[in-house]
Amino acid sequence: MGSRTEHFEGDDLAADTWVPHYLPHWSSREGTRASYDVAGSVLRLRIPTGQGLWCPERHTPALRTSTIASGLFAGALGSTVGQQPFADGLTVTEDQDPFRGWLLTGGRLTVRARADVTARSMVSVWLTGFEDEPERCGEVCVFEVFGDTVVTDPAAPSAGVGAGVHAFRDPALREDFSVTPLALDLREWHDFTVEMGPAGCRWSVDGRPVRTSDQCPRYPLQLFVGVFDFPDRDDGTLADHEPTLEVDSIEHVVG
C-alpha cells in the first residue's frame, strides 16, 4: 500500500506540487493567478470582489476563478496543444514549462473541504489527464457544488453534490455525471472521496455512498482545486460576497 497526503504545511503552496494558476497557456500566468492563503494547515482559495475576469477575451460567459493545479502541459507559443481547451481554435498565448507536480493513477482520493458560496458561484475538485497525448483528457470529478443548490437553513441544510466522469475527447470514455442532493452544511468540514480502479469509480461523502460509475481513466491524472464566480448570474444582491473554498487535506491511498 502506498499513500500521499497534502496537509498544506507552512505559509505557502508547495512549489514542487502546485501551480497557482488556471490554464495559463490560454491566457497568461499573471492573468490566471489564484487568490489564496495557506495558514494553520489549511488552503483557503478566495475570489476578492476586485479580482478580474479569467480569459476575458476568449471565455464566454464571464468567469472569475481562483484555481490551483498539480500539473501543467501545453505546446509552444501559437500551438493549438494545451490542457482543457474550452473553445475551438484556441492557441497558446504564453509559453509554459511542463510541470508534473502530483500525478496519480487509481486508488482512493479523499478531500477534506468546506466552502462558502452564493447563487453566482461554485466550487470543485477534479482530476484530469495530463494531456501529453490528446486523448488522455478524461475527467473524474471528485465533487462540484453550485451555490444555487445550497440551502443554509440550520434546521435542514443541504447541497447538490455533483460527481462523475466527463469524457471530453477520450474515445474510451462516455459522459457519466449526476448531481445528488445531500443533507449537509457546505460551510462545515466534509470528506469527499472517490475510489478509482479497473472496474470504475465509487463516490462517497463522509463515508455515505453517493454514486458509482463503471468507467475510470487508466492514465495518470492531475488535480485541480478551485472556486468560481459567474458575474452574469448576479441579481444585484451578491456582488459584495467573496466566495471561498477551504481544503484541510488531500489524501491519496493506493493498494
PDB file of C-alpha atoms in Angstrom:
ATOM      1  CA  MET A   1       0.000   0.000   0.000  1.00  0.00           C
ATOM      2  CA  GLY A   2       1.237   3.478  -0.851  1.00  0.00           C
ATOM      3  CA  SER A   3      -0.105   6.823   0.250  1.00  0.00           C
ATOM      4  CA  ARG A   4       0.494  10.528  -0.030  1.00  0.00           C
ATOM      5  CA  THR A   5      -1.198  13.321   1.881  1.00  0.00           C
ATOM      6  CA  GLU A   6      -1.108  17.052   1.309  1.00  0.00           C
ATOM      7  CA  HIS A   7      -1.552  18.817   4.657  1.00  0.00           C
ATOM      8  CA  PHE A   8      -0.744  22.331   3.389  1.00  0.00           C
ATOM      9  CA  GLU A   9       2.007  22.881   5.913  1.00  0.00           C
ATOM     10  CA  GLY A  10       3.922  26.148   6.019  1.00  0.00           C
ATOM     11  CA  ASP A  11       2.734  29.522   4.762  1.00  0.00           C
ATOM     12  CA  ASP A  12       2.537  28.872   1.012  1.00  0.00           C
ATOM     13  CA  LEU A  13       1.799  26.168  -1.520  1.00  0.00           C
ATOM     14  CA  ALA A  14       4.496  23.561  -2.099  1.00  0.00           C
ATOM     15  CA  ALA A  15       6.231  24.704  -5.289  1.00  0.00           C
ATOM     16  CA  ASP A  16       7.048  21.130  -6.289  1.00  0.00           C
ATOM     17  CA  THR A  17       3.373  20.118  -6.106  1.00  0.00           C
ATOM     18  CA  TRP A  18       1.166  23.038  -7.174  1.00  0.00           C
ATOM     19  CA  VAL A  19       0.836  25.687  -9.872  1.00  0.00           C
ATOM     20  CA  PRO A  20      -1.275  28.593  -8.535  1.00  0.00           C
ATOM     21  CA  HIS A  21      -2.743  29.360 -11.970  1.00  0.00           C
ATOM     22  CA  TYR A  22      -5.697  28.087 -14.002  1.00  0.00           C
ATOM     23  CA  LEU A  23      -4.781  27.006 -17.563  1.00  0.00           C
ATOM     24  CA  PRO A  24      -2.335  29.894 -18.044  1.00  0.00           C
ATOM     25  CA  HIS A  25      -1.401  28.732 -21.554  1.00  0.00           C
ATOM     26  CA  TRP A  26      -4.708  30.105 -22.863  1.00  0.00           C
ATOM     27  CA  SER A  27      -4.056  33.447 -21.164  1.00  0.00           C
ATOM     28  CA  SER A  28      -1.008  34.250 -19.024  1.00  0.00           C
ATOM     29  CA  ARG A  29       0.335  33.479 -15.588  1.00  0.00           C
ATOM     30  CA  GLU A  30      -0.413  36.970 -14.404  1.00  0.00           C
ATOM     31  CA  GLY A  31      -3.966  36.859 -15.741  1.00  0.00           C
ATOM     32  CA  THR A  32      -4.746  33.478 -14.165  1.00  0.00           C
ATOM     33  CA  ARG A  33      -3.134  33.866 -10.748  1.00  0.00           C
ATOM     34  CA  ALA A  34      -5.182  32.415  -7.876  1.00  0.00           C
ATOM     35  CA  SER A  35      -6.015  34.411  -4.761  1.00  0.00           C
ATOM     36  CA  TYR A  36      -5.264  32.212  -1.773  1.00  0.00           C
ATOM     37  CA  ASP A  37      -3.820  31.876   1.713  1.00  0.00           C
ATOM     38  CA  VAL A  38      -2.105  28.943   3.411  1.00  0.00           C
ATOM     39  CA  ALA A  39      -2.266  29.088   7.202  1.00  0.00           C
ATOM     40  CA  GLY A  40      -2.922  26.672  10.028  1.00  0.00           C
ATOM     41  CA  SER A  41      -2.528  23.700   7.654  1.00  0.00           C
ATOM     42  CA  VAL A  42      -5.466  24.923   5.554  1.00  0.00           C
ATOM     43  CA  LEU A  43      -5.550  26.171   1.973  1.00  0.00           C
ATOM     44  CA  ARG A  44      -8.092  28.966   1.518  1.00  0.00           C
ATOM     45  CA  LEU A  45      -8.938  29.857  -2.073  1.00  0.00           C
ATOM     46  CA  ARG A  46     -10.999  33.016  -2.482  1.00  0.00           C
ATOM     47  CA  ILE A  47     -12.239  35.445  -5.125  1.00  0.00           C
ATOM     48  CA  PRO A  48     -11.953  39.044  -3.855  1.00  0.00           C
ATOM     49  CA  THR A  49     -14.554  41.471  -5.174  1.00  0.00           C
ATOM     50  CA  GLY A  50     -11.904  43.302  -7.194  1.00  0.00           C
ATOM     51  CA  GLN A  51     -10.419  40.243  -8.903  1.00  0.00           C
ATOM     52  CA  GLY A  52     -10.526  40.445 -12.694  1.00  0.00           C
ATOM     53  CA  LEU A  53     -12.134  38.103 -15.190  1.00  0.00           C
ATOM     54  CA  TRP A  54     -10.426  34.917 -16.329  1.00  0.00           C
ATOM     55  CA  CYS A  55      -9.512  34.897 -20.039  1.00  0.00           C
ATOM     56  CA  PRO A  56     -11.984  37.746 -20.732  1.00  0.00           C
ATOM     57  CA  GLU A  57     -11.349  37.989 -24.487  1.00  0.00           C
ATOM     58  CA  ARG A  58     -11.847  34.270 -25.056  1.00  0.00           C
ATOM     59  CA  HIS A  59     -14.207  32.810 -22.474  1.00  0.00           C
ATOM     60  CA  THR A  60     -17.983  33.260 -22.504  1.00  0.00           C
ATOM     61  CA  PRO A  61     -19.807  33.680 -20.150  1.00  0.00           C
ATOM     62  CA  ALA A  62     -17.837  35.979 -17.879  1.00  0.00           C
ATOM     63  CA  LEU A  63     -15.855  33.989 -15.332  1.00  0.00           C
ATOM     64  CA  ARG A  64     -13.615  34.661 -12.374  1.00  0.00           C
ATOM     65  CA  THR A  65     -11.676  31.925 -10.646  1.00  0.00           C
ATOM     66  CA  SER A  66      -9.007  31.047  -8.132  1.00  0.00           C
ATOM     67  CA  THR A  67      -7.821  27.565  -9.076  1.00  0.00           C
ATOM     68  CA  ILE A  68      -4.616  25.651  -8.430  1.00  0.00           C
ATOM     69  CA  ALA A  69      -3.360  22.603 -10.336  1.00  0.00           C
ATOM     70  CA  SER A  70      -0.861  19.820  -9.710  1.00  0.00           C
ATOM     71  CA  GLY A  71       0.222  19.660 -13.359  1.00  0.00           C
ATOM     72  CA  LEU A  72       0.599  21.791 -16.465  1.00  0.00           C
ATOM     73  CA  PHE A  73       1.196  20.862 -20.080  1.00  0.00           C
ATOM     74  CA  ALA A  74       0.940  22.891 -23.289  1.00  0.00           C
ATOM     75  CA  GLY A  75       2.639  23.281 -26.641  1.00  0.00           C
ATOM     76  CA  ALA A  76       4.803  26.160 -27.792  1.00  0.00           C
ATOM     77  CA  LEU A  77       3.579  29.707 -28.300  1.00  0.00           C
ATOM     78  CA  GLY A  78       0.971  29.690 -31.063  1.00  0.00           C
ATOM     79  CA  SER A  79       0.334  25.965 -30.773  1.00  0.00           C
ATOM     80  CA  THR A  80      -3.181  24.516 -30.502  1.00  0.00           C
ATOM     81  CA  VAL A  81      -1.930  21.959 -27.972  1.00  0.00           C
ATOM     82  CA  GLY A  82      -2.906  22.584 -24.372  1.00  0.00           C
ATOM     83  CA  GLN A  83      -4.834  21.157 -21.454  1.00  0.00           C
ATOM     84  CA  GLN A  84      -8.604  21.654 -21.362  1.00  0.00           C
ATOM     85  CA  PRO A  85      -9.333  23.721 -24.469  1.00  0.00           C
ATOM     86  CA  PHE A  86     -12.686  25.379 -23.807  1.00  0.00           C
ATOM     87  CA  ALA A  87     -13.398  26.586 -27.371  1.00  0.00           C
ATOM     88  CA  ASP A  88     -12.475  25.773 -30.943  1.00  0.00           C
ATOM     89  CA  GLY A  89      -9.424  27.421 -32.458  1.00  0.00           C
ATOM     90  CA  LEU A  90      -7.605  28.260 -29.216  1.00  0.00           C
ATOM     91  CA  THR A  91      -3.868  28.847 -29.447  1.00  0.00           C
ATOM     92  CA  VAL A  92      -1.241  29.063 -26.735  1.00  0.00           C
ATOM     93  CA  THR A  93      -0.677  32.720 -25.822  1.00  0.00           C
ATOM     94  CA  GLU A  94       2.188  32.272 -23.334  1.00  0.00           C
ATOM     95  CA  ASP A  95       4.905  29.604 -23.162  1.00  0.00           C
ATOM     96  CA  GLN A  96       4.633  27.297 -20.154  1.00  0.00           C
ATOM     97  CA  ASP A  97       7.181  24.780 -18.918  1.00  0.00           C
ATOM     98  CA  PRO A  98       5.698  21.293 -18.424  1.00  0.00           C
ATOM     99  CA  PHE A  99       5.048  20.638 -14.745  1.00  0.00           C
ATOM    100  CA  ARG A 100       4.375  17.240 -13.182  1.00  0.00           C
ATOM    101  CA  GLY A 101       3.780  18.063  -9.547  1.00  0.00           C
ATOM    102  CA  TRP A 102       1.372  15.345  -8.430  1.00  0.00           C
ATOM    103  CA  LEU A 103       0.027  12.815 -10.901  1.00  0.00           C
ATOM    104  CA  LEU A 104      -1.879   9.773  -9.658  1.00  0.00           C
ATOM    105  CA  THR A 105      -3.461   6.646 -11.091  1.00  0.00           C
ATOM    106  CA  GLY A 106      -6.199   4.688  -9.339  1.00  0.00           C
ATOM    107  CA  GLY A 107      -6.602   4.361  -5.590  1.00  0.00           C
ATOM    108  CA  ARG A 108      -8.734   6.271  -3.086  1.00  0.00           C
ATOM    109  CA  LEU A 109      -8.656  10.063  -3.026  1.00  0.00           C
ATOM    110  CA  THR A 110     -10.209  11.956  -0.111  1.00  0.00           C
ATOM    111  CA  VAL A 111     -10.510  15.732   0.013  1.00  0.00           C
ATOM    112  CA  ARG A 112     -11.496  17.336   3.323  1.00  0.00           C
ATOM    113  CA  ALA A 113     -13.074  20.656   2.443  1.00  0.00           C
ATOM    114  CA  ARG A 114     -15.686  23.286   3.181  1.00  0.00           C
ATOM    115  CA  ALA A 115     -16.980  26.269   1.212  1.00  0.00           C
ATOM    116  CA  ASP A 116     -18.995  29.466   1.307  1.00  0.00           C
ATOM    117  CA  VAL A 117     -20.781  30.226  -1.973  1.00  0.00           C
ATOM    118  CA  THR A 118     -23.827  32.061  -3.329  1.00  0.00           C
ATOM    119  CA  ALA A 119     -26.089  31.564  -6.333  1.00  0.00           C
ATOM    120  CA  ARG A 120     -23.436  33.107  -8.600  1.00  0.00           C
ATOM    121  CA  SER A 121     -20.506  30.931  -7.508  1.00  0.00           C
ATOM    122  CA  MET A 122     -19.381  27.291  -7.255  1.00  0.00           C
ATOM    123  CA  VAL A 123     -16.538  25.114  -6.001  1.00  0.00           C
ATOM    124  CA  SER A 124     -14.957  21.941  -7.317  1.00  0.00           C
ATOM    125  CA  VAL A 125     -12.108  19.455  -7.014  1.00  0.00           C
ATOM    126  CA  TRP A 126     -11.486  17.356 -10.097  1.00  0.00           C
ATOM    127  CA  LEU A 127      -8.913  15.127 -11.781  1.00  0.00           C
ATOM    128  CA  THR A 128      -7.988  15.197 -15.468  1.00  0.00           C
ATOM    129  CA  GLY A 129      -5.443  13.555 -17.686  1.00  0.00           C
ATOM    130  CA  PHE A 130      -2.133  15.324 -18.157  1.00  0.00           C
ATOM    131  CA  GLU A 131      -2.907  15.502 -21.905  1.00  0.00           C
ATOM    132  CA  ASP A 132       0.634  14.838 -23.096  1.00  0.00           C
ATOM    133  CA  GLU A 133      -1.335  12.689 -25.542  1.00  0.00           C
ATOM    134  CA  PRO A 134      -4.546  14.443 -26.700  1.00  0.00           C
ATOM    135  CA  GLU A 135      -6.910  11.571 -25.890  1.00  0.00           C
ATOM    136  CA  ARG A 136      -5.627  11.419 -22.291  1.00  0.00           C
ATOM    137  CA  CYS A 137      -8.039  14.134 -21.279  1.00  0.00           C
ATOM    138  CA  GLY A 138     -10.825  12.409 -19.337  1.00  0.00           C
ATOM    139  CA  GLU A 139     -12.036  13.826 -16.052  1.00  0.00           C
ATOM    140  CA  VAL A 140     -13.028  12.333 -12.711  1.00  0.00           C
ATOM    141  CA  CYS A 141     -14.954  14.966 -10.772  1.00  0.00           C
ATOM    142  CA  VAL A 142     -14.421  14.390  -7.050  1.00  0.00           C
ATOM    143  CA  PHE A 143     -17.120  16.926  -6.193  1.00  0.00           C
ATOM    144  CA  GLU A 144     -18.751  20.013  -7.656  1.00  0.00           C
ATOM    145  CA  VAL A 145     -21.256  22.263  -5.887  1.00  0.00           C
ATOM    146  CA  PHE A 146     -23.058  25.243  -7.403  1.00  0.00           C
ATOM    147  CA  GLY A 147     -24.277  27.793  -4.919  1.00  0.00           C
ATOM    148  CA  ASP A 148     -27.811  27.823  -6.298  1.00  0.00           C
ATOM    149  CA  THR A 149     -28.218  24.245  -4.981  1.00  0.00           C
ATOM    150  CA  VAL A 150     -27.119  25.159  -1.445  1.00  0.00           C
ATOM    151  CA  VAL A 151     -29.618  25.551   1.416  1.00  0.00           C
ATOM    152  CA  THR A 152     -28.174  27.125   4.558  1.00  0.00           C
ATOM    153  CA  ASP A 153     -31.232  26.720   6.797  1.00  0.00           C
ATOM    154  CA  PRO A 154     -29.727  25.478  10.122  1.00  0.00           C
ATOM    155  CA  ALA A 155     -32.679  23.153  10.584  1.00  0.00           C
ATOM    156  CA  ALA A 156     -32.231  21.427   7.216  1.00  0.00           C
ATOM    157  CA  PRO A 157     -29.035  22.374   5.374  1.00  0.00           C
ATOM    158  CA  SER A 158     -28.381  20.718   2.016  1.00  0.00           C
ATOM    159  CA  ALA A 159     -26.399  20.945  -1.210  1.00  0.00           C
ATOM    160  CA  GLY A 160     -26.442  19.386  -4.645  1.00  0.00           C
ATOM    161  CA  VAL A 161     -23.146  17.494  -4.929  1.00  0.00           C
ATOM    162  CA  GLY A 162     -22.063  16.772  -8.488  1.00  0.00           C
ATOM    163  CA  ALA A 163     -19.751  13.845  -9.238  1.00  0.00           C
ATOM    164  CA  GLY A 164     -18.903  11.598 -12.147  1.00  0.00           C
ATOM    165  CA  VAL A 165     -16.820  11.117 -15.283  1.00  0.00           C
ATOM    166  CA  HIS A 166     -16.501  13.543 -18.213  1.00  0.00           C
ATOM    167  CA  ALA A 167     -15.227  12.026 -21.455  1.00  0.00           C
ATOM    168  CA  PHE A 168     -14.205  15.195 -23.301  1.00  0.00           C
ATOM    169  CA  ARG A 169     -12.033  13.949 -26.203  1.00  0.00           C
ATOM    170  CA  ASP A 170     -11.215  10.500 -24.775  1.00  0.00           C
ATOM    171  CA  PRO A 171     -12.875   7.949 -27.109  1.00  0.00           C
ATOM    172  CA  ALA A 172     -12.654   5.245 -24.406  1.00  0.00           C
ATOM    173  CA  LEU A 173     -14.983   7.183 -22.060  1.00  0.00           C
ATOM    174  CA  ARG A 174     -18.580   8.395 -22.126  1.00  0.00           C
ATOM    175  CA  GLU A 175     -20.353  11.111 -20.158  1.00  0.00           C
ATOM    176  CA  ASP A 176     -21.487   9.830 -16.764  1.00  0.00           C
ATOM    177  CA  PHE A 177     -22.193  12.698 -14.364  1.00  0.00           C
ATOM    178  CA  SER A 178     -25.004  13.497 -11.949  1.00  0.00           C
ATOM    179  CA  VAL A 179     -25.925  15.813  -9.077  1.00  0.00           C
ATOM    180  CA  THR A 180     -27.149  14.279  -5.817  1.00  0.00           C
ATOM    181  CA  PRO A 181     -28.941  16.386  -3.172  1.00  0.00           C
ATOM    182  CA  LEU A 182     -27.337  15.661   0.204  1.00  0.00           C
ATOM    183  CA  ALA A 183     -28.234  16.770   3.715  1.00  0.00           C
ATOM    184  CA  LEU A 184     -25.086  18.659   4.655  1.00  0.00           C
ATOM    185  CA  ASP A 185     -23.918  22.134   5.566  1.00  0.00           C
ATOM    186  CA  LEU A 186     -21.320  23.045   2.964  1.00  0.00           C
ATOM    187  CA  ARG A 187     -19.806  25.571   5.376  1.00  0.00           C
ATOM    188  CA  GLU A 188     -18.757  22.722   7.679  1.00  0.00           C
ATOM    189  CA  TRP A 189     -15.906  20.258   7.049  1.00  0.00           C
ATOM    190  CA  HIS A 190     -16.746  17.208   4.937  1.00  0.00           C
ATOM    191  CA  ASP A 191     -14.762  14.335   3.437  1.00  0.00           C
ATOM    192  CA  PHE A 192     -15.334  13.965  -0.315  1.00  0.00           C
ATOM    193  CA  THR A 193     -13.985  10.622  -1.566  1.00  0.00           C
ATOM    194  CA  VAL A 194     -13.618   8.857  -4.902  1.00  0.00           C
ATOM    195  CA  GLU A 195     -12.272   5.312  -5.230  1.00  0.00           C
ATOM    196  CA  MET A 196     -10.806   4.578  -8.671  1.00  0.00           C
ATOM    197  CA  GLY A 197      -9.910   1.225 -10.205  1.00  0.00           C
ATOM    198  CA  PRO A 198     -10.207  -1.001 -13.280  1.00  0.00           C
ATOM    199  CA  ALA A 199     -13.881  -1.680 -12.506  1.00  0.00           C
ATOM    200  CA  GLY A 200     -14.768   2.004 -12.328  1.00  0.00           C
ATOM    201  CA  CYS A 201     -15.277   4.679  -9.671  1.00  0.00           C
ATOM    202  CA  ARG A 202     -17.215   4.989  -6.417  1.00  0.00           C
ATOM    203  CA  TRP A 203     -18.005   8.283  -4.709  1.00  0.00           C
ATOM    204  CA  SER A 204     -18.917   8.980  -1.097  1.00  0.00           C
ATOM    205  CA  VAL A 205     -19.287  11.954   1.221  1.00  0.00           C
ATOM    206  CA  ASP A 206     -18.436  11.490   4.886  1.00  0.00           C
ATOM    207  CA  GLY A 207     -18.493   7.757   4.275  1.00  0.00           C
ATOM    208  CA  ARG A 208     -22.002   7.795   2.770  1.00  0.00           C
ATOM    209  CA  PRO A 209     -22.188   6.291  -0.755  1.00  0.00           C
ATOM    210  CA  VAL A 210     -23.234   8.830  -3.391  1.00  0.00           C
ATOM    211  CA  ARG A 211     -22.892   7.128  -6.787  1.00  0.00           C
ATOM    212  CA  THR A 212     -20.855   4.737  -8.920  1.00  0.00           C
ATOM    213  CA  SER A 213     -19.582   4.519 -12.487  1.00  0.00           C
ATOM    214  CA  ASP A 214     -18.339   1.509 -14.426  1.00  0.00           C
ATOM    215  CA  GLN A 215     -15.541   3.518 -16.025  1.00  0.00           C
ATOM    216  CA  CYS A 216     -12.385   5.336 -14.990  1.00  0.00           C
ATOM    217  CA  PRO A 217      -9.450   6.801 -16.939  1.00  0.00           C
ATOM    218  CA  ARG A 218      -6.426   4.488 -16.856  1.00  0.00           C
ATOM    219  CA  TYR A 219      -3.728   7.091 -17.362  1.00  0.00           C
ATOM    220  CA  PRO A 220      -2.108   9.479 -14.849  1.00  0.00           C
ATOM    221  CA  LEU A 221      -4.427  12.204 -13.568  1.00  0.00           C
ATOM    222  CA  GLN A 222      -3.629  15.592 -12.102  1.00  0.00           C
ATOM    223  CA  LEU A 223      -5.568  17.572  -9.520  1.00  0.00           C
ATOM    224  CA  PHE A 224      -7.455  20.837  -9.877  1.00  0.00           C
ATOM    225  CA  VAL A 225      -8.864  22.652  -6.837  1.00  0.00           C
ATOM    226  CA  GLY A 226     -10.917  25.751  -7.486  1.00  0.00           C
ATOM    227  CA  VAL A 227     -13.597  28.285  -6.653  1.00  0.00           C
ATOM    228  CA  PHE A 228     -15.503  30.007  -9.471  1.00  0.00           C
ATOM    229  CA  ASP A 229     -17.669  33.102  -9.782  1.00  0.00           C
ATOM    230  CA  PHE A 230     -20.079  33.970 -12.602  1.00  0.00           C
ATOM    231  CA  PRO A 231     -20.808  37.722 -12.530  1.00  0.00           C
ATOM    232  CA  ASP A 232     -23.640  37.468 -15.087  1.00  0.00           C
ATOM    233  CA  ARG A 233     -25.652  35.425 -12.557  1.00  0.00           C
ATOM    234  CA  ASP A 234     -25.755  38.267 -10.046  1.00  0.00           C
ATOM    235  CA  ASP A 235     -29.216  39.579  -9.236  1.00  0.00           C
ATOM    236  CA  GLY A 236     -27.829  42.779  -7.753  1.00  0.00           C
ATOM    237  CA  THR A 237     -27.518  41.454  -4.210  1.00  0.00           C
ATOM    238  CA  LEU A 238     -24.453  39.180  -4.368  1.00  0.00           C
ATOM    239  CA  ALA A 239     -21.647  41.282  -5.854  1.00  0.00           C
ATOM    240  CA  ASP A 240     -20.030  42.009  -2.479  1.00  0.00           C
ATOM    241  CA  HIS A 241     -19.741  38.348  -1.483  1.00  0.00           C
ATOM    242  CA  GLU A 242     -16.294  36.713  -1.524  1.00  0.00           C
ATOM    243  CA  PRO A 243     -16.752  33.007  -2.377  1.00  0.00           C
ATOM    244  CA  THR A 244     -14.248  30.698  -0.716  1.00  0.00           C
ATOM    245  CA  LEU A 245     -13.114  27.094  -0.782  1.00  0.00           C
ATOM    246  CA  GLU A 246     -11.039  25.784   2.111  1.00  0.00           C
ATOM    247  CA  VAL A 247      -9.145  22.500   1.968  1.00  0.00           C
ATOM    248  CA  ASP A 248      -7.739  20.893   5.094  1.00  0.00           C
ATOM    249  CA  SER A 249      -6.129  17.870   3.440  1.00  0.00           C
ATOM    250  CA  ILE A 250      -5.949  15.761   0.283  1.00  0.00           C
ATOM    251  CA  GLU A 251      -5.109  12.095   0.826  1.00  0.00           C
ATOM    252  CA  HIS A 252      -4.356   9.513  -1.855  1.00  0.00           C
ATOM    253  CA  VAL A 253      -4.073   5.829  -0.925  1.00  0.00           C
ATOM    254  CA  VAL A 254      -3.196   3.006  -3.328  1.00  0.00           C
ATOM    255  CA  GLY A 255      -3.435  -0.690  -2.575  1.00  0.00           C
TER     256      GLY A 255
END
